CSV table of C-alpha atoms in Angstrom, one decimal:
chain,number,residue,atom,x,y,z
A,1,GLN,CA,16.3,-86.7,22.5
A,2,LEU,CA,12.5,-86.6,22.6
A,3,ALA,CA,12.4,-82.8,23.1
A,4,THR,CA,14.8,-82.4,20.1
A,5,ALA,CA,12.6,-84.7,18.0
A,6,ARG,CA,9.5,-82.8,18.9
A,7,ALA,CA,11.1,-79.5,18.1
A,8,SER,CA,12.2,-80.8,14.7
A,9,GLU,CA,8.7,-81.9,14.0
A,10,ALA,CA,7.2,-78.6,15.0
A,11,ALA,CA,9.7,-76.8,12.7
A,12,PHE,CA,8.7,-79.1,9.9
A,13,GLN,CA,5.0,-78.4,10.4
A,14,ILE,CA,5.6,-74.6,10.5
A,15,SER,CA,7.8,-74.9,7.4
A,16,ALA,CA,5.2,-76.9,5.5
A,17,ILE,CA,2.5,-74.2,6.2
A,18,ALA,CA,4.9,-71.5,5.0
A,19,HIS,CA,5.7,-73.3,1.8
A,20,VAL,CA,2.0,-74.1,1.0
A,21,SER,CA,1.2,-70.4,1.5
A,22,LYS,CA,3.6,-69.4,-1.3
A,23,GLY,CA,0.9,-70.6,-3.7
A,24,PHE,CA,-1.4,-67.7,-2.6
A,25,GLY,CA,-1.3,-63.9,-2.8
A,26,GLU,CA,-3.1,-61.5,-0.5
A,27,LEU,CA,-6.3,-63.0,0.9
A,28,VAL,CA,-9.1,-60.6,1.6
A,29,ALA,CA,-11.3,-60.8,4.7
A,30,ASP,CA,-14.5,-61.2,2.7
A,31,GLY,CA,-15.3,-63.1,-0.5
A,32,SER,CA,-14.2,-66.4,-1.8
A,33,SER,CA,-10.9,-66.4,0.1
A,34,ALA,CA,-12.4,-65.7,3.5
A,35,SER,CA,-12.3,-69.3,4.7
A,36,LEU,CA,-8.8,-69.8,3.4
A,37,ARG,CA,-7.7,-66.6,5.1
A,38,GLU,CA,-9.2,-67.9,8.4
A,39,SER,CA,-7.4,-71.2,8.1
A,40,PHE,CA,-4.0,-69.6,7.6
A,41,SER,CA,-4.8,-67.2,10.5
A,42,ARG,CA,-5.6,-70.1,12.8
A,43,ALA,CA,-2.5,-72.0,11.7
A,44,THR,CA,-0.3,-68.9,12.3
A,45,GLN,CA,-1.7,-68.5,15.8
A,46,VAL,CA,-1.0,-72.2,16.6
A,47,CYS,CA,2.5,-71.9,15.2
A,48,LEU,CA,3.3,-68.9,17.3
A,49,ALA,CA,1.8,-70.5,20.4
A,50,ALA,CA,4.3,-73.3,19.8
A,51,MET,CA,7.0,-70.9,20.6
A,52,GLY,CA,6.2,-71.3,24.3
A,53,SER,CA,7.2,-75.0,24.1
A,54,PHE,CA,9.8,-75.0,21.4
A,55,GLY,CA,11.1,-71.5,21.3
A,56,ASP,CA,14.5,-72.6,22.6
A,57,ALA,CA,15.1,-74.4,19.3
A,58,PRO,CA,16.8,-72.1,16.7
A,59,GLU,CA,15.2,-74.2,13.9
A,60,VAL,CA,11.7,-73.5,15.2
A,61,ARG,CA,12.4,-69.7,15.6
A,62,SER,CA,13.8,-69.6,12.0
A,63,ARG,CA,10.7,-71.3,10.6
A,64,ALA,CA,8.3,-69.1,12.6
A,65,LEU,CA,10.0,-66.0,11.1
A,66,MET,CA,9.7,-67.5,7.6
A,67,LEU,CA,6.0,-68.0,8.2
A,68,LEU,CA,5.5,-64.5,9.5
A,69,ARG,CA,7.1,-63.0,6.4
A,70,ARG,CA,4.7,-64.9,4.3
A,71,MET,CA,1.7,-63.9,6.3
A,72,VAL,CA,2.6,-60.2,5.8
A,73,GLU,CA,1.9,-60.8,2.1
A,74,MET,CA,-1.3,-62.8,2.7
A,75,GLN,CA,-2.9,-61.3,5.7
A,76,GLY,CA,-1.5,-57.7,5.7
A,77,ASP,CA,-1.8,-55.6,8.8
A,78,ASP,CA,-3.9,-58.2,10.6
A,79,LEU,CA,-0.6,-60.0,11.3
A,80,LEU,CA,0.3,-57.2,13.7
A,81,SER,CA,-2.1,-58.5,16.4
A,82,TYR,CA,-0.2,-61.9,16.3
A,83,LEU,CA,3.2,-60.3,16.1
A,84,ASP,CA,2.6,-58.2,19.2
A,85,ALA,CA,2.1,-61.4,21.3
A,86,ALA,CA,4.9,-63.3,19.6
A,87,LEU,CA,7.6,-60.7,19.6
A,88,PRO,CA,8.5,-61.0,23.3
A,89,GLN,CA,9.0,-64.8,22.8
A,90,LEU,CA,11.1,-64.3,19.7
A,91,LEU,CA,13.2,-61.4,21.1
A,92,THR,CA,14.0,-63.2,24.4
A,93,ARG,CA,16.0,-65.9,22.5
A,94,ALA,CA,17.0,-64.1,19.3
A,95,ASP,CA,20.6,-64.0,18.3
A,96,ALA,CA,21.9,-61.2,16.1
A,97,HIS,CA,20.8,-62.9,12.8
A,98,GLU,CA,17.3,-63.5,14.1
A,99,LEU,CA,17.1,-59.9,15.4
A,100,VAL,CA,17.9,-58.7,11.9
A,101,GLU,CA,15.1,-60.9,10.5
A,102,LEU,CA,12.6,-59.4,13.1
A,103,VAL,CA,13.6,-55.8,12.4
A,104,THR,CA,13.3,-56.5,8.7
A,105,LEU,CA,9.9,-58.0,9.2
A,106,VAL,CA,8.6,-54.9,10.9
A,107,ASN,CA,10.2,-52.8,8.2
A,108,GLN,CA,8.3,-54.8,5.6
A,109,LEU,CA,5.1,-53.9,7.4
A,110,VAL,CA,6.0,-50.2,7.6
A,111,LEU,CA,6.8,-50.0,3.9
A,112,LYS,CA,3.6,-51.9,3.0
A,113,PHE,CA,1.1,-50.1,5.2
A,114,ARG,CA,2.8,-46.8,6.2
A,115,SER,CA,0.7,-44.6,8.5
A,116,LYS,CA,-2.0,-47.3,8.9
A,117,VAL,CA,0.3,-49.2,11.3
A,118,MET,CA,1.2,-46.3,13.6
A,119,GLN,CA,-0.3,-47.7,16.8
A,120,PRO,CA,1.0,-51.3,16.6
A,121,VAL,CA,4.4,-50.3,15.3
A,122,THR,CA,4.7,-47.7,18.1
A,123,GLN,CA,4.2,-50.6,20.6
A,124,LEU,CA,6.7,-52.9,18.8
A,125,PHE,CA,9.5,-50.3,18.3
A,126,GLY,CA,10.5,-50.1,21.9
A,127,ALA,CA,11.2,-53.8,22.3
A,128,LEU,CA,13.0,-54.0,18.9
A,129,ALA,CA,15.2,-50.9,19.7
A,130,GLY,CA,16.0,-52.2,23.2
A,131,ALA,CA,17.0,-55.6,21.8
A,132,THR,CA,19.1,-53.9,19.0
A,133,PHE,CA,21.0,-51.7,21.4
A,134,SER,CA,21.7,-54.6,23.7
A,135,GLN,CA,22.9,-56.9,20.9
A,136,LEU,CA,25.1,-54.1,19.5
A,137,ALA,CA,26.7,-53.6,22.9
A,138,ALA,CA,27.4,-57.3,23.2
A,139,LEU,CA,28.9,-57.4,19.7
A,140,ASP,CA,31.0,-54.3,20.4
A,141,ALA,CA,32.4,-55.9,23.5
A,142,GLN,CA,33.2,-59.1,21.6
A,143,ILE,CA,34.9,-57.2,18.9
A,144,ALA,CA,36.9,-55.1,21.3
A,145,SER,CA,38.2,-58.2,23.2
A,146,SER,CA,39.2,-60.0,20.0
A,147,SER,CA,41.8,-59.5,17.3
A,148,SER,CA,39.1,-57.9,15.1
A,149,ALA,CA,39.6,-54.6,16.9
A,150,SER,CA,43.1,-54.2,15.5
A,151,ILE,CA,42.5,-55.4,12.0
A,152,GLY,CA,42.4,-52.7,9.2
A,153,SER,CA,39.3,-51.9,7.3
A,154,ALA,CA,40.6,-53.5,4.1
A,155,ALA,CA,41.0,-56.9,5.8
A,156,PRO,CA,38.3,-59.5,5.8
A,157,ALA,CA,35.7,-58.8,8.5
A,158,SER,CA,35.1,-61.2,11.3
A,159,ASP,CA,31.7,-62.8,12.0
A,160,ASP,CA,31.1,-60.4,14.9
A,161,VAL,CA,31.9,-57.4,12.6
A,162,ARG,CA,29.6,-58.7,9.9
A,163,GLU,CA,26.8,-59.3,12.4
A,164,ARG,CA,27.3,-55.8,13.7
A,165,ARG,CA,27.1,-54.2,10.3
A,166,ALA,CA,24.0,-56.2,9.3
A,167,LEU,CA,22.2,-55.2,12.5
A,168,LEU,CA,23.1,-51.5,12.0
A,169,ARG,CA,22.0,-51.7,8.4
A,170,CYS,CA,18.6,-53.1,9.2
A,171,PHE,CA,18.0,-50.7,12.1
A,172,TYR,CA,18.9,-47.7,9.9
A,173,SER,CA,16.6,-49.1,7.2
A,174,LEU,CA,13.7,-49.3,9.7
A,175,VAL,CA,14.2,-45.8,11.0
A,176,HIS,CA,14.5,-44.5,7.5
A,177,SER,CA,11.2,-46.2,6.6
A,178,LEU,CA,9.5,-44.7,9.6
A,179,VAL,CA,10.6,-41.1,8.9
A,180,HIS,CA,9.7,-41.4,5.2
A,181,SER,CA,6.3,-43.1,5.8
A,182,ASP,CA,4.6,-40.4,8.0
A,183,LEU,CA,5.6,-42.5,11.1
A,184,VAL,CA,7.9,-40.1,12.9
A,185,GLY,CA,5.3,-40.3,15.7
A,186,VAL,CA,6.6,-43.8,16.5
A,187,LEU,CA,10.0,-42.3,17.5
A,188,ALA,CA,8.4,-39.4,19.3
A,189,ALA,CA,5.9,-41.4,21.3
A,190,PRO,CA,6.2,-41.2,25.1
A,191,ALA,CA,6.5,-45.0,25.3
A,192,ASN,CA,9.7,-44.8,23.2
A,193,ALA,CA,11.2,-41.7,24.9
A,194,SER,CA,14.0,-43.8,26.5
A,195,HIS,CA,15.1,-44.9,23.1
A,196,THR,CA,15.4,-41.5,21.5
A,197,GLU,CA,18.9,-40.6,22.7
A,198,PRO,CA,20.5,-44.0,21.9
A,199,SER,CA,18.8,-43.9,18.5
A,200,LEU,CA,20.2,-40.5,17.7
A,201,LYS,CA,23.7,-41.5,18.9
A,202,LEU,CA,23.5,-44.6,16.6
A,203,LEU,CA,22.5,-42.4,13.7
A,204,LEU,CA,25.4,-40.1,14.3
A,205,ILE,CA,27.7,-43.1,14.4
A,206,GLY,CA,26.2,-44.1,11.1
A,207,CYS,CA,26.9,-40.7,9.6
A,208,VAL,CA,30.6,-41.1,10.5
A,209,GLU,CA,31.2,-44.8,10.2
A,210,GLY,CA,28.7,-46.0,7.7
A,211,PRO,CA,30.0,-48.8,7.5
A,212,ASP,CA,29.8,-47.7,3.9
A,213,MET,CA,28.9,-44.5,2.0
A,214,THR,CA,25.4,-45.7,1.2
A,215,LEU,CA,24.6,-46.1,4.9
A,216,GLN,CA,26.2,-42.8,5.7
A,217,ARG,CA,23.9,-41.0,3.1
A,218,GLN,CA,20.9,-42.9,4.6
A,219,CYS,CA,21.7,-41.7,8.1
A,220,PHE,CA,22.2,-38.1,6.9
A,221,SER,CA,18.8,-38.4,5.2
A,222,ILE,CA,17.1,-39.6,8.4
A,223,LEU,CA,18.6,-36.8,10.4
A,224,GLN,CA,17.5,-34.2,7.8
A,225,ARG,CA,14.0,-35.6,7.8
A,226,LEU,CA,13.9,-35.4,11.6
A,227,VAL,CA,15.0,-31.8,11.6
A,228,GLU,CA,12.4,-31.0,9.0
């Protein structure tokens, strides 16, 4: 009970900082906002350090992700130095929904900073891709062993099917952003070589399955860009 209460308090504190930050736009490293930027930077580091003690609590992980999304807008690519340290803690415990949030967060950084974030995103991609493939395999196994496998495409999707589609959608979006932001080098880096084949297989599945026409077109667009 004490551990649960402490985790709830930690989640509340992280949430409070995230909500306060909504009153501010991007903070530059010099000038009048320098001290405020430093305060939010320190608060972010403390919040992420709390993952070591409270990372098992879904509420804490959810609030930490909310704070990280806010810090992208406030601190820009400086956030990547914190994310590199926090990602292993977040990925170790992440469920499919949280993994979608993490991939979306990195995609947000790619779209905002493009080639400026080549090195840190190259380091982050391997862990994200590995977690995505593992989570998709688990979802595929759950779907295959349930009644969802025999339900037609027109029927309402199960939770597992919806989670699989959401995870595919955000992974395709990240790869699409990489290849259209001068960051193909992230996929071609030696450190990510083991993820090349499963990434291409997933793209080919997307070209065939979708799960909708928009995603099919997106996957074809990615493959075309890679060929070019």
